[in-house]
Short mmCIF file of C-alpha atoms in Angstrom, two decimals:
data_model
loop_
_atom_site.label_atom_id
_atom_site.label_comp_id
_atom_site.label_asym_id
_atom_site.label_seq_id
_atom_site.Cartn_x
_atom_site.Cartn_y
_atom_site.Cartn_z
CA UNK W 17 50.01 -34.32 72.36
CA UNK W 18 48.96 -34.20 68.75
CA UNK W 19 46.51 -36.95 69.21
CA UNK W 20 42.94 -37.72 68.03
CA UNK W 21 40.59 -40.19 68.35
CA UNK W 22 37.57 -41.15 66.40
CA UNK W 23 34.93 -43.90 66.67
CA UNK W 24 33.47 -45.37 63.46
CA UNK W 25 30.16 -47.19 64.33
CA UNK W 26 28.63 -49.30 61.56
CA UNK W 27 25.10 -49.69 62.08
CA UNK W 28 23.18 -53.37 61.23
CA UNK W 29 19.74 -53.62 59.93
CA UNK W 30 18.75 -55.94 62.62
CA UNK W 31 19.78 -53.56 65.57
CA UNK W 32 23.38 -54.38 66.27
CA UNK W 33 26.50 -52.50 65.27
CA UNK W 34 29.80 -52.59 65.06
CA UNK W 35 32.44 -50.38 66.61
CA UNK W 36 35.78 -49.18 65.75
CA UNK W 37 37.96 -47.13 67.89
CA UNK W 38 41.05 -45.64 65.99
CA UNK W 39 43.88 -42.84 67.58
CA UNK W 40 45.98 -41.74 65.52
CA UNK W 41 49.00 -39.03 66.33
CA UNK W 42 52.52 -38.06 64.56
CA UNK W 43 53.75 -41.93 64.53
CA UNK W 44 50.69 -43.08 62.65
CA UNK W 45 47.49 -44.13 62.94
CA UNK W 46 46.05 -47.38 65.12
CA UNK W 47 42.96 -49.37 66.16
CA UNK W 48 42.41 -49.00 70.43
CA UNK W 49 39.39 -51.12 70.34
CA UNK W 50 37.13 -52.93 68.28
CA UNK W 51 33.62 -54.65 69.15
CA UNK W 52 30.47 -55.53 68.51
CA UNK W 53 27.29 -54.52 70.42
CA UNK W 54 23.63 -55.62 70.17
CA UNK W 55 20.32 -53.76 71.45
CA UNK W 56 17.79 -55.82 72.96
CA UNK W 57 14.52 -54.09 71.35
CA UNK W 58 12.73 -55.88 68.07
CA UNK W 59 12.70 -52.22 66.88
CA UNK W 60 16.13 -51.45 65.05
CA UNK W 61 16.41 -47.85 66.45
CA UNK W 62 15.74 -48.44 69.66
CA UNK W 63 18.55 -51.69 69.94
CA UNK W 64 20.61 -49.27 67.86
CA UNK W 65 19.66 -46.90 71.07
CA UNK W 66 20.68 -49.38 73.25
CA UNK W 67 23.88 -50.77 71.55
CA UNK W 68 25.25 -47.36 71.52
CA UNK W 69 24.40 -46.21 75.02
CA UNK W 70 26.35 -49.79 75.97
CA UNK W 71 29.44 -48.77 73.89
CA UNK W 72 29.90 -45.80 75.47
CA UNK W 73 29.37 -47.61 78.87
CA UNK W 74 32.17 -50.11 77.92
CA UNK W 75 34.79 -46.69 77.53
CA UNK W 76 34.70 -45.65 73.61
CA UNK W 77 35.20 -42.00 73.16
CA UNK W 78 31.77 -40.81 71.81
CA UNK W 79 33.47 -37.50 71.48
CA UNK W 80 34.07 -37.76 67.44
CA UNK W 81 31.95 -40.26 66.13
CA UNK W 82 31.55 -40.84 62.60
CA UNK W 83 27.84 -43.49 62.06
CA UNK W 84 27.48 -45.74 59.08
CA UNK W 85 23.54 -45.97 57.98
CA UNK W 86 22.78 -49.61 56.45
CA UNK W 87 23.23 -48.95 52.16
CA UNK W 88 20.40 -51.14 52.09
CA UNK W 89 18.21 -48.16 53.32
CA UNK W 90 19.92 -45.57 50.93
CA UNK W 91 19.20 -44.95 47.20
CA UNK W 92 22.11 -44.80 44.78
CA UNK W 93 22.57 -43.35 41.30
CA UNK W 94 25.63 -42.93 39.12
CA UNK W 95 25.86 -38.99 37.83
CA UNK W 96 28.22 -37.16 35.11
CA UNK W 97 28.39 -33.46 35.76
CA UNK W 98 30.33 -30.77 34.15
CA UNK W 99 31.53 -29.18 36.70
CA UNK W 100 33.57 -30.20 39.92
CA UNK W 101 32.42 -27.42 42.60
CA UNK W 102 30.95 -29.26 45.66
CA UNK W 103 28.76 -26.35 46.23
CA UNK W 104 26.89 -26.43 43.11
CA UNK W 105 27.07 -30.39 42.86
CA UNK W 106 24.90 -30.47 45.97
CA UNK W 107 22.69 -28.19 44.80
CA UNK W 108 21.80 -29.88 41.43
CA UNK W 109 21.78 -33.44 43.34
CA UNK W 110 17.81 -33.23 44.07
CA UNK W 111 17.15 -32.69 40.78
CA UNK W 112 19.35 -35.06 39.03
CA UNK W 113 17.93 -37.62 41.39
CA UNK W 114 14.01 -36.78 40.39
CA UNK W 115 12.33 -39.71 39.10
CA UNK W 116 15.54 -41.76 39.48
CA UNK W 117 14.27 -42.79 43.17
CA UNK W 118 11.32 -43.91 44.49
CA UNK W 119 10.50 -41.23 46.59
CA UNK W 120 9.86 -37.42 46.33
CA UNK W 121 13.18 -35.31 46.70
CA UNK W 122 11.48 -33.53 49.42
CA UNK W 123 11.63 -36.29 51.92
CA UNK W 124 15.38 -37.04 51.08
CA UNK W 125 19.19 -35.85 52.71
CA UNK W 126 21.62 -36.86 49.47
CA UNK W 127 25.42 -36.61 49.06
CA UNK W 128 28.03 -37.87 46.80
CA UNK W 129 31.08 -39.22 46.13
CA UNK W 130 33.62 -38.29 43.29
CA UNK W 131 34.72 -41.57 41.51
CA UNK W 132 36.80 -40.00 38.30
CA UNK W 133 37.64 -36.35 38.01
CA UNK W 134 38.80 -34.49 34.55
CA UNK W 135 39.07 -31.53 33.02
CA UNK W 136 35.52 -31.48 31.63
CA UNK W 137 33.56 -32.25 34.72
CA UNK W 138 33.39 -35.59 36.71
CA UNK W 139 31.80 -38.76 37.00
CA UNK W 140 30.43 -39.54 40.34
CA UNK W 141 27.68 -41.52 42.71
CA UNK W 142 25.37 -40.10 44.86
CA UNK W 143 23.60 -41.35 47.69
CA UNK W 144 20.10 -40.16 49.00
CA UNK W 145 18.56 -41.07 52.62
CA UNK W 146 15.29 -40.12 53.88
CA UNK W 147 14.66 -37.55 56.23
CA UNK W 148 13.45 -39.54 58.85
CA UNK W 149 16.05 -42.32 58.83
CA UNK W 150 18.45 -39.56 59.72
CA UNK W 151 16.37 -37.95 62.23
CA UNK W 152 16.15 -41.34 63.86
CA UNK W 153 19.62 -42.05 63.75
CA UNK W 154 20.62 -38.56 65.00
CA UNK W 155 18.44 -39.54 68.33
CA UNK W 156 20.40 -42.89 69.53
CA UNK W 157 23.51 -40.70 70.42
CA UNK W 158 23.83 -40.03 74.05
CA UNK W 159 24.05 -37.30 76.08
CA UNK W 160 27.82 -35.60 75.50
CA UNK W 161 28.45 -37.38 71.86
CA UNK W 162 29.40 -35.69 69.03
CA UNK W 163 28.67 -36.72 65.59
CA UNK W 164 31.41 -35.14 62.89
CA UNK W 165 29.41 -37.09 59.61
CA UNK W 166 26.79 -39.64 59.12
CA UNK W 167 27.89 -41.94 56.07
CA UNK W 168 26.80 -45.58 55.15
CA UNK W 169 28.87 -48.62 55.52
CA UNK W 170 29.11 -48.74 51.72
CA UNK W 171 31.16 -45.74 51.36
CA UNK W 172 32.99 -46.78 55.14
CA UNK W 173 33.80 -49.88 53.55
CA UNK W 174 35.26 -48.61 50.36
CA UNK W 175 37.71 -45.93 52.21
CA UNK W 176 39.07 -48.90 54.41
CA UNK W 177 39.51 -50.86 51.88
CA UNK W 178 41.14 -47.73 50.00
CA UNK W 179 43.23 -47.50 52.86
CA UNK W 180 44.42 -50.93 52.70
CA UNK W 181 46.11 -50.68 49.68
CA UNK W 182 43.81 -51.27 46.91
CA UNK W 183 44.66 -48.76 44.64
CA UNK W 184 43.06 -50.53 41.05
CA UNK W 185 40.46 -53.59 41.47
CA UNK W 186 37.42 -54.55 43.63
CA UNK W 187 36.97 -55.30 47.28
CA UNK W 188 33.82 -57.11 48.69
CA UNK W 189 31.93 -57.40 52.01
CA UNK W 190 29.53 -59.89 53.27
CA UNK W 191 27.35 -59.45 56.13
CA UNK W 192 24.31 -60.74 57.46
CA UNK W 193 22.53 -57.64 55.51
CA UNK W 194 23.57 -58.89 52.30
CA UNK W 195 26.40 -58.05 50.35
CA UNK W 196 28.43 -54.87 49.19
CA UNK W 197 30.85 -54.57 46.48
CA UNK W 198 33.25 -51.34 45.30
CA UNK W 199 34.98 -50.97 42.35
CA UNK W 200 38.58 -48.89 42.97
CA UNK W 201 39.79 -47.21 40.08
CA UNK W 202 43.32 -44.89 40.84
CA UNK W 203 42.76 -44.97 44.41
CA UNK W 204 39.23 -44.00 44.17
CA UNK W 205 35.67 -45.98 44.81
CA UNK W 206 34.53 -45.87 40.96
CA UNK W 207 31.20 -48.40 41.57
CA UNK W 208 29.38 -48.79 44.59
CA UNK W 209 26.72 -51.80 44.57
CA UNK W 210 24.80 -53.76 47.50
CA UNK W 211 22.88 -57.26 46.59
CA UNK W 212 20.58 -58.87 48.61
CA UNK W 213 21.55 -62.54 49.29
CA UNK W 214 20.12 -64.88 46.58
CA UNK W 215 19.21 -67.97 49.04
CA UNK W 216 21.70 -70.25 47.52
CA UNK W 217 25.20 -69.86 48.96
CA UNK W 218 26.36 -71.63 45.25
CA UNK W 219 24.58 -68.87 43.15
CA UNK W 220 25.82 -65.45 45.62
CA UNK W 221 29.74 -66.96 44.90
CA UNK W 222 28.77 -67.08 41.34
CA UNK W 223 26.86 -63.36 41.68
CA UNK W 224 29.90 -62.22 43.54
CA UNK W 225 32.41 -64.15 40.61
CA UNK W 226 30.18 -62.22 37.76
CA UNK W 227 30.71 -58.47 39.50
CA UNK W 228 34.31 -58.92 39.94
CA UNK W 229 35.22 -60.60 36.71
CA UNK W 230 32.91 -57.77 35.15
CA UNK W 231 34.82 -54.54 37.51
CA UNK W 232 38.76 -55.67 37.32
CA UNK W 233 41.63 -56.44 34.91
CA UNK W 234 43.88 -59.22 35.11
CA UNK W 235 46.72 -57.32 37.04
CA UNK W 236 43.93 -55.74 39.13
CA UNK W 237 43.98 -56.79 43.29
CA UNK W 238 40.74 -57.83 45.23
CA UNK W 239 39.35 -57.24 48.72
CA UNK W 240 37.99 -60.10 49.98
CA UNK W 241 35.68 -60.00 53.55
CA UNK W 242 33.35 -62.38 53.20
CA UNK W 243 34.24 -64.82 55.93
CA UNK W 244 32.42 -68.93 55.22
CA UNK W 245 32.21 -67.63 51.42
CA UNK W 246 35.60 -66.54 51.09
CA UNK W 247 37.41 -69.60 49.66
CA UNK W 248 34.36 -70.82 47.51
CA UNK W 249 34.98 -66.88 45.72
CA UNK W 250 39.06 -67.65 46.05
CA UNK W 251 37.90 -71.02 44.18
CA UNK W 252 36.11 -69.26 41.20
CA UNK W 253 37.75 -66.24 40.61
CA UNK W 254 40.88 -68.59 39.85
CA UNK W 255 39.52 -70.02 37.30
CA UNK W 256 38.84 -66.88 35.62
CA UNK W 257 42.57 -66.24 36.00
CA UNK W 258 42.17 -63.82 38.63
CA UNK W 259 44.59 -64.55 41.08
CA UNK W 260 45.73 -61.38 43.24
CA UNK W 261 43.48 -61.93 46.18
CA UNK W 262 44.01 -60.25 49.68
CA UNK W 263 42.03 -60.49 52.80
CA UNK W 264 42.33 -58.04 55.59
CA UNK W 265 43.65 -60.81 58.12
CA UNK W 266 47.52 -59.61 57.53
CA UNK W 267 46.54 -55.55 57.36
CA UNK W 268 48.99 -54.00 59.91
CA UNK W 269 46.68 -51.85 61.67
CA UNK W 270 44.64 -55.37 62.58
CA UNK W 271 47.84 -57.29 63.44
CA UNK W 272 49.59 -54.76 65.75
CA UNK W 273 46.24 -54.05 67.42
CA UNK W 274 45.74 -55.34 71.06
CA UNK W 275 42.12 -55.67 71.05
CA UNK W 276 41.31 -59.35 71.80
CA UNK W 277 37.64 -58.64 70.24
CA UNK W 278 39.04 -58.93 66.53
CA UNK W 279 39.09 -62.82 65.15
CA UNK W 280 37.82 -61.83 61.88
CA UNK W 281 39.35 -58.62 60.75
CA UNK W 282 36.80 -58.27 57.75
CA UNK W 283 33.59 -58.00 59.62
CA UNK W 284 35.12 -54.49 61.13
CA UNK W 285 36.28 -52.97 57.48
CA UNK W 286 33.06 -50.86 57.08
CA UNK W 287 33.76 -49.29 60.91
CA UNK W 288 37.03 -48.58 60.35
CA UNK W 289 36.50 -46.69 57.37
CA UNK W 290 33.58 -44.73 59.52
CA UNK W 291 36.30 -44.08 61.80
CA UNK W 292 39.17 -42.91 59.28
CA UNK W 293 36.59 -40.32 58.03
CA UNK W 294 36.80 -39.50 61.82
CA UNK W 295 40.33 -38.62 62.21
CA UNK W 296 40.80 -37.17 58.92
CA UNK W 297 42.24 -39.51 56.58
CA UNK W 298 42.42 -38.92 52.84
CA UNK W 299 41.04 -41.89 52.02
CA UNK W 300 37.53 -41.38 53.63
CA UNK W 301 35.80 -38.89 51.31
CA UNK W 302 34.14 -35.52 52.51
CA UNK W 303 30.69 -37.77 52.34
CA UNK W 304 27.85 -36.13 55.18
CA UNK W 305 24.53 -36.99 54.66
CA UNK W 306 23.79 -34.38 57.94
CA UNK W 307 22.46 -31.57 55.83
CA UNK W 308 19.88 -29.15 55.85
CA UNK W 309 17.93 -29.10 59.05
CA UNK W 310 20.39 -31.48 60.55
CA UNK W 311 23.55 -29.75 59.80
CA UNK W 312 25.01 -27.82 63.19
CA UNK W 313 25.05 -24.53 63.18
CA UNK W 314 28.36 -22.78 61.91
CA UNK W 315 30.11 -20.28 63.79
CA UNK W 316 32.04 -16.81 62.03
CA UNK W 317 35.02 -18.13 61.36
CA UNK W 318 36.26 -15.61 58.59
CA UNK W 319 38.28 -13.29 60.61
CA UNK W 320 40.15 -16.26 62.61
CA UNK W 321 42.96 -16.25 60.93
CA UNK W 322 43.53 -12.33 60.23
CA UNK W 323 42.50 -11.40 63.75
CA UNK W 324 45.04 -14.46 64.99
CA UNK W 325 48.06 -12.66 62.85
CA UNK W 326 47.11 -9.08 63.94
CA UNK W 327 46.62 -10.27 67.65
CA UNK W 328 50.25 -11.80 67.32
CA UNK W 329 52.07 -8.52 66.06
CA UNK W 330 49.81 -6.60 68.89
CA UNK W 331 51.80 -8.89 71.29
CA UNK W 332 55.15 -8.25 69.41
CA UNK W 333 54.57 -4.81 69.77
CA UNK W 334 53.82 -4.94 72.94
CA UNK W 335 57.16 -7.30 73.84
CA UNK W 336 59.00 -4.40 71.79
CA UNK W 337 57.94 -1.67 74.00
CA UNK W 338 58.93 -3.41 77.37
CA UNK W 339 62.20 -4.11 75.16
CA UNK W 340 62.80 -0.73 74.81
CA UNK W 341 63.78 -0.35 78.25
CA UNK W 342 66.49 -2.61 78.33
CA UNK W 343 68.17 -2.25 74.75
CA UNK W 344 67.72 1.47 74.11
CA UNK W 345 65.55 3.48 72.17
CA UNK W 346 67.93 3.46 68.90
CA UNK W 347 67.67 -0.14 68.27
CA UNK W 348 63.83 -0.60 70.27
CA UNK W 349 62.88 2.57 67.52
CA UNK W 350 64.10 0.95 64.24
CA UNK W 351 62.45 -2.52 64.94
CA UNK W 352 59.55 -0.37 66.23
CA UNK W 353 58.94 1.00 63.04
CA UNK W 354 59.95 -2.45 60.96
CA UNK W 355 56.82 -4.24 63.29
CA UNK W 356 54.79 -1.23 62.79
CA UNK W 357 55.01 -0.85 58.98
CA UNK W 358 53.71 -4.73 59.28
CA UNK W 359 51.03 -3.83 61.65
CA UNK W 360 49.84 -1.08 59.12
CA UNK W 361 49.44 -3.73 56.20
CA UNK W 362 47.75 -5.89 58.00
CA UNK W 363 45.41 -3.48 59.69
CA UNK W 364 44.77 -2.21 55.79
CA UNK W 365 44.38 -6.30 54.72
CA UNK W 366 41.71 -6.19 57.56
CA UNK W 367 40.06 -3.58 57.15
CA UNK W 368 40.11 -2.30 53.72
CA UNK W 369 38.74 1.52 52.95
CA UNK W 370 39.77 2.33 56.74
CA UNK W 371 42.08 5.50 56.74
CA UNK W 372 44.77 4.58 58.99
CA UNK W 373 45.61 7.47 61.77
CA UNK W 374 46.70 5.74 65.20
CA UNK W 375 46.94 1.64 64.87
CA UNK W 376 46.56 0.65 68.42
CA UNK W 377 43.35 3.33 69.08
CA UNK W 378 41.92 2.02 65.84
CA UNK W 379 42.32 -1.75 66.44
CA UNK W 380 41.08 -1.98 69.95
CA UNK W 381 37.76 0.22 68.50
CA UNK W 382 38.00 -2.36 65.65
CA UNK W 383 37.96 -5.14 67.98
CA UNK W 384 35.35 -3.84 70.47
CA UNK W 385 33.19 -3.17 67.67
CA UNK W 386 34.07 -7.16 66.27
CA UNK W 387 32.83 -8.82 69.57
CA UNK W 388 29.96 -7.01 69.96
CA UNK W 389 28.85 -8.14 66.23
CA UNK W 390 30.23 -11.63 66.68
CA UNK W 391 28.01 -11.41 70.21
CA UNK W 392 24.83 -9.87 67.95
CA UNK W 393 24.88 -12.83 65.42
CA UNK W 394 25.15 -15.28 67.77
CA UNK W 395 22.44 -14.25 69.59
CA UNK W 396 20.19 -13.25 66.39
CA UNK W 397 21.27 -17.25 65.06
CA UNK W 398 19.36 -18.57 67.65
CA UNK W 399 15.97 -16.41 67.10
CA UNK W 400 13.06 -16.90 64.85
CA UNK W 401 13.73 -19.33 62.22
CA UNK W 402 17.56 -19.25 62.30
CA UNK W 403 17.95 -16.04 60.86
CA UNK W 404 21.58 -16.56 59.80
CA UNK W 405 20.36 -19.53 58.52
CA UNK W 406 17.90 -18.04 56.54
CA UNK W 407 20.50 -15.53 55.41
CA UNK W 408 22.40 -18.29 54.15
CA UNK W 409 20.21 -19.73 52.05
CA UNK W 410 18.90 -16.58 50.59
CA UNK W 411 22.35 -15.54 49.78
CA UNK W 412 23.12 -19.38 48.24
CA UNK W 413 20.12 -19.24 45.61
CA UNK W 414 20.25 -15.74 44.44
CA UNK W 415 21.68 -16.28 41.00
CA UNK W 416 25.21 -15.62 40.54
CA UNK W 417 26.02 -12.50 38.70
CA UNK W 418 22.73 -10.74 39.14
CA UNK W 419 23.49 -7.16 40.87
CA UNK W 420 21.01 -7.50 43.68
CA UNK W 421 21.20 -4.97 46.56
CA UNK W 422 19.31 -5.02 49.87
CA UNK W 423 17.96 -1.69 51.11
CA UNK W 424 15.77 -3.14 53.53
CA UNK W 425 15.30 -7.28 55.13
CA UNK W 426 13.21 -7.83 57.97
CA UNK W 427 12.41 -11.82 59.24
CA UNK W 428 10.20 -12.74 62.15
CA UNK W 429 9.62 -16.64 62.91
CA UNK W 430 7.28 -17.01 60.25
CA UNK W 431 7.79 -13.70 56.96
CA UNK W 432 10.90 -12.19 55.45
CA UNK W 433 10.36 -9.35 53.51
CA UNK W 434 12.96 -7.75 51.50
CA UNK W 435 13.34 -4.10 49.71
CA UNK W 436 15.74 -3.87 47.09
CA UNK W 437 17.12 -2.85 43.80
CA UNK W 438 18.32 -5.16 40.41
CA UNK W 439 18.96 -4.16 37.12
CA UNK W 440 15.36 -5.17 35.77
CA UNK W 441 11.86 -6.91 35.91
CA UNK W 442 13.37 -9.96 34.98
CA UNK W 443 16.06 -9.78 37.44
CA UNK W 444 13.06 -9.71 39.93
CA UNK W 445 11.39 -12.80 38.31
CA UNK W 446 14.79 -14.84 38.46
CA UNK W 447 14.78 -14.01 42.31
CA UNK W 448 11.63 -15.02 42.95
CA UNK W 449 11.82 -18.12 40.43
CA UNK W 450 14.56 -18.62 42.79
CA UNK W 451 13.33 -18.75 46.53
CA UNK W 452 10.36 -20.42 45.48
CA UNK W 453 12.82 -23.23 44.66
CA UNK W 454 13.67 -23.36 47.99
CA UNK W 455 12.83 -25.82 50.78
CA UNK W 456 13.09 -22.95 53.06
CA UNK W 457 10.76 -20.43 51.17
CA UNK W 458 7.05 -20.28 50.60
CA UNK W 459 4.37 -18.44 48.97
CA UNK W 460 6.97 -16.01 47.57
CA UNK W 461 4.59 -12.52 46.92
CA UNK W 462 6.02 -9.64 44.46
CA UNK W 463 4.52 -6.98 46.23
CA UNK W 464 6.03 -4.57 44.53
CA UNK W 465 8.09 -3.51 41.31
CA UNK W 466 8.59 -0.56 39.97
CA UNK W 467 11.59 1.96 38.29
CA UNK W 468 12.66 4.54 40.63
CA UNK W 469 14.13 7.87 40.24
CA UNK W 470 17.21 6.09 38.46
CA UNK W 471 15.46 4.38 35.28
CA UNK W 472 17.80 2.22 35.20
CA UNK W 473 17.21 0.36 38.07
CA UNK W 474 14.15 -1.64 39.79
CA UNK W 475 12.87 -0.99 43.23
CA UNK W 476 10.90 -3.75 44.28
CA UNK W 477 9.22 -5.60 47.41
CA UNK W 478 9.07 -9.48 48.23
CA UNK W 479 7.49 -11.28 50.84
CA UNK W 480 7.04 -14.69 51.44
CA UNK W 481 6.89 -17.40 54.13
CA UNK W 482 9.91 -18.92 55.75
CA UNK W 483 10.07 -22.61 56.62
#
């Protein structure tokens, strides 16, 4: 009871990955299993294919999986923004990251994680992955998994090592796909870097020496996982005085673990902080690079919790009445009324504007009507182009403030065309400035514009093509 299990799964350039199984429940959180698994195609995705298909042969739940993509195939940029809404962040990432990548923001899934936060905005890095990389990860799940976020090992390894205890300092990670390095500043990753190896094991210690030296203060802890190269780094980070050096080796959650697969705790950091991210832990942050056409569809979710508290006084009610019998009417009438006062507020919470004459009538008609429109939009999701979808994105873009109303929206699989009203012709410019911003929207057509009867307003007509 109260338990959940996640698997992080830290994918290798080469083909292999790494797997970590965690459960956690009301007594804490700890590692089942731990592995690693190799494909036996040259091609990376299809041994990826492979590996996975073999770890959920060998028992891991593939039920909430949380995958790692390699850094190494990721672009990274450091951003300052003055604002701290996710919402809006993620909508300005494409073009903050214009011309700082190599590739055209089209192509490209990006997210981004928060490394200082103040009153004027926040400092932060995001992290861009093409298109197809994600499509091609998305297809080596089997048949039943779930995927709840697709990260990279970078940011995996910086909420393990988060999670270990480094609250101020560095921690660093060497695999066979080079090397990664974060720099934790009040319990959050401040610098994310990955080097390639240099070719001489003497000048990567000294690379590794530099970063660390350059990141932390004297009081500052450090992260070590770098297995053969870990006491040559002990070696020259003490003679720059830097002496408060941990290794994962001694972590609890590692020690009190019964998996026999686990002789060098460091190699599984990056999985396990996949898998924290999995079963919710604050120290994996809300990082998803599963966006846009790759994001599952939502469900309506905004009457849950209104319809759960108004369903529950229903079934008070209801108790009440069959109460009546046995207690009498004199005390069954007075909590009556104290249950149906509350039943009244929250039927007027509910449904605001609703003139209240008969609460039971009026909430079954209420939730008839509910179904039948929850039962609509599910249905209408799944047509055309997505319609709700496509909703959602027109409704996300459409500047904020401008008094746009819809008298009339049609959508097929291919053309939306909207009728409407806004304050003026330049509110109709701004909308369709607006949608032909959009990587859902094309060859946005004012069809019409024009002032109506009331010369205040602007009737106009849009078309364009939906992607």
């Amino acid at each position: 009871m109260f338990t959940k299990i996640a698997t992080g799964i830290d994918l290798a350039e080469d083909g292999s990955l790494r797997v970590v199984e965690l459960e956690a429940n009301l007594k804490g959180v700890a590692l089942t299993r731990a592995a690693g698994f190799q494909g036996r195609s040259d091609d990376p995705v299809r041994s990826w294919k492979e590996a996975v298909h073999k770890v959920s042969e060998a028992g891991y739940s593939v039920a909430n999986v949380v995958i790692g993509i390699p850094a190494f195939l990721t672009y990274q940029k450091s951003l300052s923004l003055p604002f701290h809404s996710r919402r809006k962040v993620l909508q300005v990432l494409p073009s903050e990251l214009e011309g700082e990548i190599p590739i055209s923001t089209d192509e490209i899934l990006a997210d981004y994680v928060v490394s200082e936060s103040g009153k004027d905005g926040m400092q932060a890095v995001a992290v861009a992955c093409r298109q197809d990389t994600v499509r091609e990860v998305l297809n080596i799940l089997p048949e039943g998994a779930s995927l709840l976020a697709l990260q990279t090992d970078l940011v995996g390894f910086a909420s393990a090592s988060i999670y270990g205890g480094i609250n101020n300092g560095a921690a660093v990670y060497c695999d066979k796909d080079g090397i990664m390095i974060v720099g934790i500043s009040s319990g959050r990753p401040a610098i994310l870097r990955k080097k390639r190896y240099t070719g001489s094991s003497i000048d990567d210690v000294m690379m590794i020496t530099g970063e660390i030296v350059a990141m932390v203060e004297a009081e500052d802890e450090v992260l070590l996982a770098c297995g053969d190269l870990n006491e040559p780094v002990i070696a020259s980070l003490s003679k720059e005085k830097i002496t408060g050096i941990r290794t994962p080796g001694d972590w609890e959650i590692f020690t009190g673990s019964e998996s026999e697969a686990i002789n060098d705790p460091g190699r599984y950091l990056p999985s396990l902080g996949l898998a924290l991210r999995g079963i919710g832990r604050r120290e994996a942050p809300p990082f998803d690079l599963c966006k846009g056409p790759f994001r599952p569809a939502g469900r309506m979710v905004e009457l849950r919790a209104p319809v759960i508290r108004t369903a529950a006084l229903f079934g008070l009610i209801v108790l009440l009445g069959i109460g009546n019998l046995v207690i009498g009417y004199s005390s069954a009438k007075s909590r009556y009324d104290k249950y149906s006062q509350s039943l009244r507020s929250e039927f007027t919470e509910l449904f605001p504007g609703t003139k209240v004459v008969s609460e039971m009538p009026q909430l079954q008609e209420k939730f008839a009507r509910l179904e039948q429109r929850s039962d609509d939009l599910i249905a209408y999701s799944g047509s055309g182009a997505g319609t709700l979808a496509v909703l959602g994105e027109l409704s996300s873009i459409v500047p904020e403030g401008l008094a746009l109303k819809i008298n009339e929206l049609s959508i097929d699989s291919e053309r939306l065309r909207i009728e409407g009203t806004v304050p003026s012709f330049d509110a109709v410019e701004k909308i369709k400035v607006a949608m032909e911003g959009s990587s859902r929207f094309g060859d946005v057509k004012v069809q019409n514009a024009r002032i109506g009867a009331d010369a205040s307003k602007v009737s106009f007509r849009m078309q364009m093509e939906v992607k």
